[in-house]
Each structure stands twice: as structure tokens, then as C-alpha cells.
Short mmCIF file of C-alpha atoms (C1' of nucleotides) in Angstrom, two decimals:
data_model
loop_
_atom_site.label_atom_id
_atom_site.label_comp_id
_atom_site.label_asym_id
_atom_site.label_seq_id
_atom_site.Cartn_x
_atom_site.Cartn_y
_atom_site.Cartn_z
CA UNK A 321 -66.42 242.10 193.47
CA UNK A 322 -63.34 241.50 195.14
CA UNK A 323 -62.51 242.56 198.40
CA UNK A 324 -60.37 245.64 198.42
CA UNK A 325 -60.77 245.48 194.52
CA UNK A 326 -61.07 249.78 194.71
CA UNK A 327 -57.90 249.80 195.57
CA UNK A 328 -57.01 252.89 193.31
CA UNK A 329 -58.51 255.20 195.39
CA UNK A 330 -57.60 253.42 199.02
CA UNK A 331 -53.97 253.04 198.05
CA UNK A 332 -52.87 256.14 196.44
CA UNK A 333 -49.91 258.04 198.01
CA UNK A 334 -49.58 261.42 199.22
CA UNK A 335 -47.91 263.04 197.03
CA UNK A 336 -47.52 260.44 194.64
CA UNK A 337 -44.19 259.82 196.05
CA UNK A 338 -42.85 256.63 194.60
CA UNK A 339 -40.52 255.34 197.32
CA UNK A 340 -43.16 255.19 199.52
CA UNK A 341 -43.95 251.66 201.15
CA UNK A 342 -47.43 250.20 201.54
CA UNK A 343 -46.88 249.29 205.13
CA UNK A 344 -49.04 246.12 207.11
CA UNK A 345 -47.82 246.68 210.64
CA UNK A 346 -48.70 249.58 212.82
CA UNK A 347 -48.18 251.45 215.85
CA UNK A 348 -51.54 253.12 217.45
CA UNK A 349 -51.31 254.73 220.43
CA UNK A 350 -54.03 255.35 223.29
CA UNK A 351 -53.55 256.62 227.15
CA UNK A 352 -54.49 253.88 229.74
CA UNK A 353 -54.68 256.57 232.36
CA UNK A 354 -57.43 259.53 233.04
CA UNK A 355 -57.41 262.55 231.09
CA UNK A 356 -60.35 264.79 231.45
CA UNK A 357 -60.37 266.72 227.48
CA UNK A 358 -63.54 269.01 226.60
CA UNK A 359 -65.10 267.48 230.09
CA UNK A 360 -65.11 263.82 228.97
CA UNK A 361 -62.40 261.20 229.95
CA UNK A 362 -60.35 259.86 227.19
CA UNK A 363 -58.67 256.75 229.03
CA UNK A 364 -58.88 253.88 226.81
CA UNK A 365 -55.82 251.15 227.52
CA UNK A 366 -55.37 247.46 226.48
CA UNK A 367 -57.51 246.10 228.83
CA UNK A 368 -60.44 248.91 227.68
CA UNK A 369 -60.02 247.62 224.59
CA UNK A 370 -60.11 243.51 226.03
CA UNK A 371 -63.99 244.55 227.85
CA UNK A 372 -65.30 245.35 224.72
CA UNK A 373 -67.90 242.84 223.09
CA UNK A 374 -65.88 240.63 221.02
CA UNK A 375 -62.87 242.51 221.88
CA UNK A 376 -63.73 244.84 218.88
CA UNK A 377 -63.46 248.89 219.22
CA UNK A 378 -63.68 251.57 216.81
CA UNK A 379 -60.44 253.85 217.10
CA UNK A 380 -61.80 256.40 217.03
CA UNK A 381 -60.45 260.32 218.17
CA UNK A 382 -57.89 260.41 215.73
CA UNK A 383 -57.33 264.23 214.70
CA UNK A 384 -54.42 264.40 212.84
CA UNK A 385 -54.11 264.15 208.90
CA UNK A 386 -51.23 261.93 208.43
CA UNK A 387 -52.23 259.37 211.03
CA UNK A 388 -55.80 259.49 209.60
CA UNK A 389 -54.10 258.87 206.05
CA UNK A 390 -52.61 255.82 207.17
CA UNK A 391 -55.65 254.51 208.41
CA UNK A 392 -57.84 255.47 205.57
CA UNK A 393 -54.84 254.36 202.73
CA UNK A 394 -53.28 252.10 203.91
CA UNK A 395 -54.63 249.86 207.19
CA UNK A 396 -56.23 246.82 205.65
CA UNK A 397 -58.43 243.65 207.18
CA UNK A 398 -55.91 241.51 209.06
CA UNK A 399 -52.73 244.02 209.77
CA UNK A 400 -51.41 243.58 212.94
CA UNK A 401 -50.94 246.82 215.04
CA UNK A 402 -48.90 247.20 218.34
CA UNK A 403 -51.55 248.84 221.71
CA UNK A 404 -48.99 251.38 222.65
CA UNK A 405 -49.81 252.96 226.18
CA UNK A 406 -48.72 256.90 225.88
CA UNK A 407 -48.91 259.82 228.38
CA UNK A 408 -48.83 257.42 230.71
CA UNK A 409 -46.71 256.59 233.83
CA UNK A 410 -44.69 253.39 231.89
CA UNK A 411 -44.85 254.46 228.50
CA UNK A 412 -44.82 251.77 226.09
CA UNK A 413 -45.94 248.55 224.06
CA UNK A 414 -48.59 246.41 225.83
CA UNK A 415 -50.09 243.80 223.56
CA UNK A 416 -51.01 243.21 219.69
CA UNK A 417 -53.93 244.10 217.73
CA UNK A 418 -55.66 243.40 214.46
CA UNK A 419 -57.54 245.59 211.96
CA UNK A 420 -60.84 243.82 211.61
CA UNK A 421 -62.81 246.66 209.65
CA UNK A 422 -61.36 248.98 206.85
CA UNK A 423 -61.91 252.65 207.18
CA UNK A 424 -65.04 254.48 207.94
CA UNK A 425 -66.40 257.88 208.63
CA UNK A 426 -65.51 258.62 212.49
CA UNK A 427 -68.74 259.53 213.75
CA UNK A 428 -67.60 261.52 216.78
CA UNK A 429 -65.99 264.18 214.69
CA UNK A 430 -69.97 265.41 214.67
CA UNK A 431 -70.87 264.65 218.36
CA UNK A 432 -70.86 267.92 220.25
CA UNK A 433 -70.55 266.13 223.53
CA UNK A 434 -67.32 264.09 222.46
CA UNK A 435 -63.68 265.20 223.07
CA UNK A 436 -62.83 264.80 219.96
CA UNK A 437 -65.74 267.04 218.08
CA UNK A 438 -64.41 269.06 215.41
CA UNK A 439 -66.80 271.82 214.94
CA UNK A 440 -65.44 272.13 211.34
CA UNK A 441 -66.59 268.76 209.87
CA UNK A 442 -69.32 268.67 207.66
CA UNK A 443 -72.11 265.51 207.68
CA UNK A 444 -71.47 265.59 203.66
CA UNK A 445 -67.78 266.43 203.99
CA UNK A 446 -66.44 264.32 207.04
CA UNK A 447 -62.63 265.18 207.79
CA UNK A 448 -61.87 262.50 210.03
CA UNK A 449 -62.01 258.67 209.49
CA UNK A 450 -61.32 255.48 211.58
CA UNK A 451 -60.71 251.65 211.52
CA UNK A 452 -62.05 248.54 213.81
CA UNK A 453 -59.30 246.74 216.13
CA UNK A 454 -59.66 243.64 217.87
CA UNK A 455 -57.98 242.50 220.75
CA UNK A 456 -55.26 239.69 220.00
CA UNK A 457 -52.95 239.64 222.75
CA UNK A 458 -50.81 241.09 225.44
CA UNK A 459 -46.81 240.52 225.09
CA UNK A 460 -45.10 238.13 227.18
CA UNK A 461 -43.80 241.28 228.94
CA UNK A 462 -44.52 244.85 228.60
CA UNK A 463 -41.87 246.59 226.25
CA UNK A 464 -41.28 249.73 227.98
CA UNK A 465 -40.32 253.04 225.60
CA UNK A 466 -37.14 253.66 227.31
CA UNK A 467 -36.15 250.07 226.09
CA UNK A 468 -37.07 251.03 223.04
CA UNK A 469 -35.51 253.71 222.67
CA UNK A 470 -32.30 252.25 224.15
CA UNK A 471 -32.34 250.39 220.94
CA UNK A 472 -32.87 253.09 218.82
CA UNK A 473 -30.17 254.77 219.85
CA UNK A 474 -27.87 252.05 219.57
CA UNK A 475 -29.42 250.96 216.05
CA UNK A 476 -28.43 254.59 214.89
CA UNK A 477 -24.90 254.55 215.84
CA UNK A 478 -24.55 251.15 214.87
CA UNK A 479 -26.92 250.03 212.49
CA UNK A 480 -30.10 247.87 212.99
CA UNK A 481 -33.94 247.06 212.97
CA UNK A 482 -35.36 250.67 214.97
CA UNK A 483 -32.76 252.86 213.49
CA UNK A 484 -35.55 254.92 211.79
CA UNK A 485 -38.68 253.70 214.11
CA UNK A 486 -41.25 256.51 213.87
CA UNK A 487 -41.57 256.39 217.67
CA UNK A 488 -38.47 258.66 218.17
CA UNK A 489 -38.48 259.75 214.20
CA UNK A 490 -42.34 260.59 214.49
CA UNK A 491 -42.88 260.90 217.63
CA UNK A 492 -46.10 262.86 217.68
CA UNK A 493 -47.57 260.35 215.50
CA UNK A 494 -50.59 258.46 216.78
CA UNK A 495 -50.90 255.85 214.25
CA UNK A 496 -47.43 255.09 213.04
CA UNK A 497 -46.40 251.99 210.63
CA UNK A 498 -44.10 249.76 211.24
CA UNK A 499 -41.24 247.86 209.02
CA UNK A 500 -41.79 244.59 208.97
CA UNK A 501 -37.99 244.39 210.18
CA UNK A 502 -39.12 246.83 213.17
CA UNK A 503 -42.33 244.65 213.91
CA UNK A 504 -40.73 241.39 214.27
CA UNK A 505 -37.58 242.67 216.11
CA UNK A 506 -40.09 243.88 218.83
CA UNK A 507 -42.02 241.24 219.10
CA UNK A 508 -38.67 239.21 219.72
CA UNK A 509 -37.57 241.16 222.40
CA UNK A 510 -40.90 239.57 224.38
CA UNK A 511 -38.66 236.71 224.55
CA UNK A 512 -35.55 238.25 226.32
CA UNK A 513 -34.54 239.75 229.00
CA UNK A 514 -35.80 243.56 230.04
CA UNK A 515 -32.57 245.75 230.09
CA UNK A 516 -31.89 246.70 233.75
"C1'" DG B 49 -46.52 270.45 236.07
"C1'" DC B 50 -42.88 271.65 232.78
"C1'" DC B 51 -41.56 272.31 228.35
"C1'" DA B 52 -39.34 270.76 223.74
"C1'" DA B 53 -40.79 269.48 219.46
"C1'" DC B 54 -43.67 270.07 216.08
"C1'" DG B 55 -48.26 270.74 213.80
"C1'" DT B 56 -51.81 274.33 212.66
"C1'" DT B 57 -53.61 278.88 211.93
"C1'" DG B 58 -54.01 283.25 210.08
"C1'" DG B 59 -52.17 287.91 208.91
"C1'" DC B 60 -49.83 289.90 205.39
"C1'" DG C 139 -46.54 281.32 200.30
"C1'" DC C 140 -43.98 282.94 204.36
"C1'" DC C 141 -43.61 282.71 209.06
"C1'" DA C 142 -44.83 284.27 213.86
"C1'" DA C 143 -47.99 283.04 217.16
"C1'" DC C 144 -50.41 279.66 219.06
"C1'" DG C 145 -51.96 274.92 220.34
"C1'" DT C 146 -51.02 270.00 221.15
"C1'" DT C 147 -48.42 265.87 222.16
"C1'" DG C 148 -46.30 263.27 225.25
"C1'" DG C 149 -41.90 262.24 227.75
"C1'" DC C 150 -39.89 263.45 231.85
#
DNA sequence: GCCAACGTTGGC
DNA sequence: GCCAACGTTGGC
């Protein structure tokens, strides 16, 4: 069979909402400092994520439905996904990522001594699911959020690339995609200057 | 540490 | 199915 040939389950849209886009670029964020939740520290930044054999980590923690969705529906074998560093001292976008491994059941919704165990997930019935990342590379500079959002700002008054970025539009989402306008205006502003 | 924004829960 | 109360996210 071909790979990805079920795609009429994977790809289906909430509410079957025909403007939807199938998006390829994402967002995923993940705190790079130490946060003690349900007794068990949840610090995982860019260079967590660079230790890793091959690079390679499960995303796992993911509690929320929509970001889940994305993941399960949408995040495919080769997307590239921005490491955004949140609740952080310099929130902001640290390096690039790639999916390397489709969705799968997130096995820590089940493990009591995780901080992420949802006591209401079912072995038969999981709730939560998750993808594998791999390490690709750090930007040329480290795009801070308050130069992002600089841009947004001025992209909403006068038109441009993050005028409707989910970062200030969604900004409780975890796992947020990405235009491919949005993507590659980002990753050109590795190139210039930081705003002062 | 504060708290605004927003998602979830549960009574009715 | 509404919506008040509550919990969480995450910038500041």
C-alpha cells in the first residue's frame, strides 16, 4: 500500500469545513526552563530535544483537542515545524524541526507517574495522541516573540505575511500551523537584523 | 508572582 | 444547550 494511502480518515476536517487548509508547517511549543507539574519536571528545550539518540523525541504531553487534531490530521512525515521556547525568560523561535513519525497513541496519557496523566483515558479508548520530531537545526539567530509580534502588529495595520499568525490569533495553542507565507517570512528574518 | 484570555466542566 | 465557575496557559 501506499504510504499515507488512508488518508480519508487522517485528513478529514473538523467540522467538515471546506475552507479549511491542509497545512505542512507548524509551530510546537515546549518550555526550556524548570517547571515542577504533578511532581515531575516538564523542561524540554531545543537542545533537550538535540541529546536525544538520533535527535528523535516523541512530543509527547499534548492535552488539548485542537492541537492534538492537528497532529493526528494533519502533521505528516517530512513537515517542518518551528521549536518555539514558551514560559520562558526570552520567549520565542529557536531552531527547526521535522516530523519523522505520523501519529500514535501518547502513551503517557496512562502513566500515573507522568505530568501529563489523564486519569480519564481509557487503554481501548486513548484520548490523546502524538508525533516523532527530529532535530534539524537552530536559526542563525534566535527570533524572539516580541519581534514577532512587532510584525504582527504592523502586518495588521498594514498588511503582510503574520497578519493572522496563530501565535497572537491562537495564542494558547501548543501546536499551531503555519502558512507557508508565515513559515518562510520567519525563516527570512534569520537573515536580518534583530529590531533594537 | 500576577493576571488576562480562553478552554473546560458541570449544574440546571 | 446555556453559562457561571473554575482551571490553565503563558506573557509580562
Amino acid at each position: 500500500m501506499i504510504e499515507g494511502a488512508d488518508d480519508t480518515k487522517k485528513a478529514r476536517k473538523p467540522n467538515g469545513d471546506a475552507a479549511q487548509w491542509n497545512y505542512c508547517h507548524w509551530l510546537m511549543k515546549s518550555e526550556p526552563e524548570s517547571r515542577i507539574e504533578n511532581g515531575i519536571d516538564v523542561k524540554f528545550g531545543i537542545e533537550d530535544l538535540k541529546s536525544e539518540p538520533e535527535q528523535i523525541a516523541c512530543w509527547d504531553g499534548v492535552r488539548n483537542h485542537q492541537a492534538k487534531n492537528f497532529m493526528r490530521d494533519q502533521m505528516r512525515i517530512g513537515h517542518k515545524a518551528f521549536f518555539y521556547h514558551s514560559n520562558c525568560k526570552e520567549p520565542g523561535i529557536a531552531g527547526v524541526m521535522e516530523i519523522v513519525k505520523e501519529s500514535y497513541v501518547d502513551h503517557t496519557q496512562f502513566d500515573k507517574k507522568d505530568a501529563h496523566y489523564d486519569r480519564t483515558a481509557k487503554e481501548d479508548n486513548p484520548r490523546w495522541f502524538m508525533v516523532d520530531v527530529k532535530y534539524v537545526r537552530h536559526l542563525k539567530r534566535f527570533i524572539p516573540l516580541t519581534e514577532l509580534k512587532h510584525y504582527h502588529l504592523e502586518h495588521k495595520s498594514n498588511g503582510g505575511p503574520l497578519a493572522k499568525i496563530a501565535l497572537f490569533t491562537s495564542a494558547r495553542l501548543s501546536v499551531q500551523p503555519l502558512s507557508s507565507e508565515e513559515w518562510d517570512f520567519i525563516v527570512g528574518l534569520e537573515d536580518a537584523e534583530g529590531l533594537k
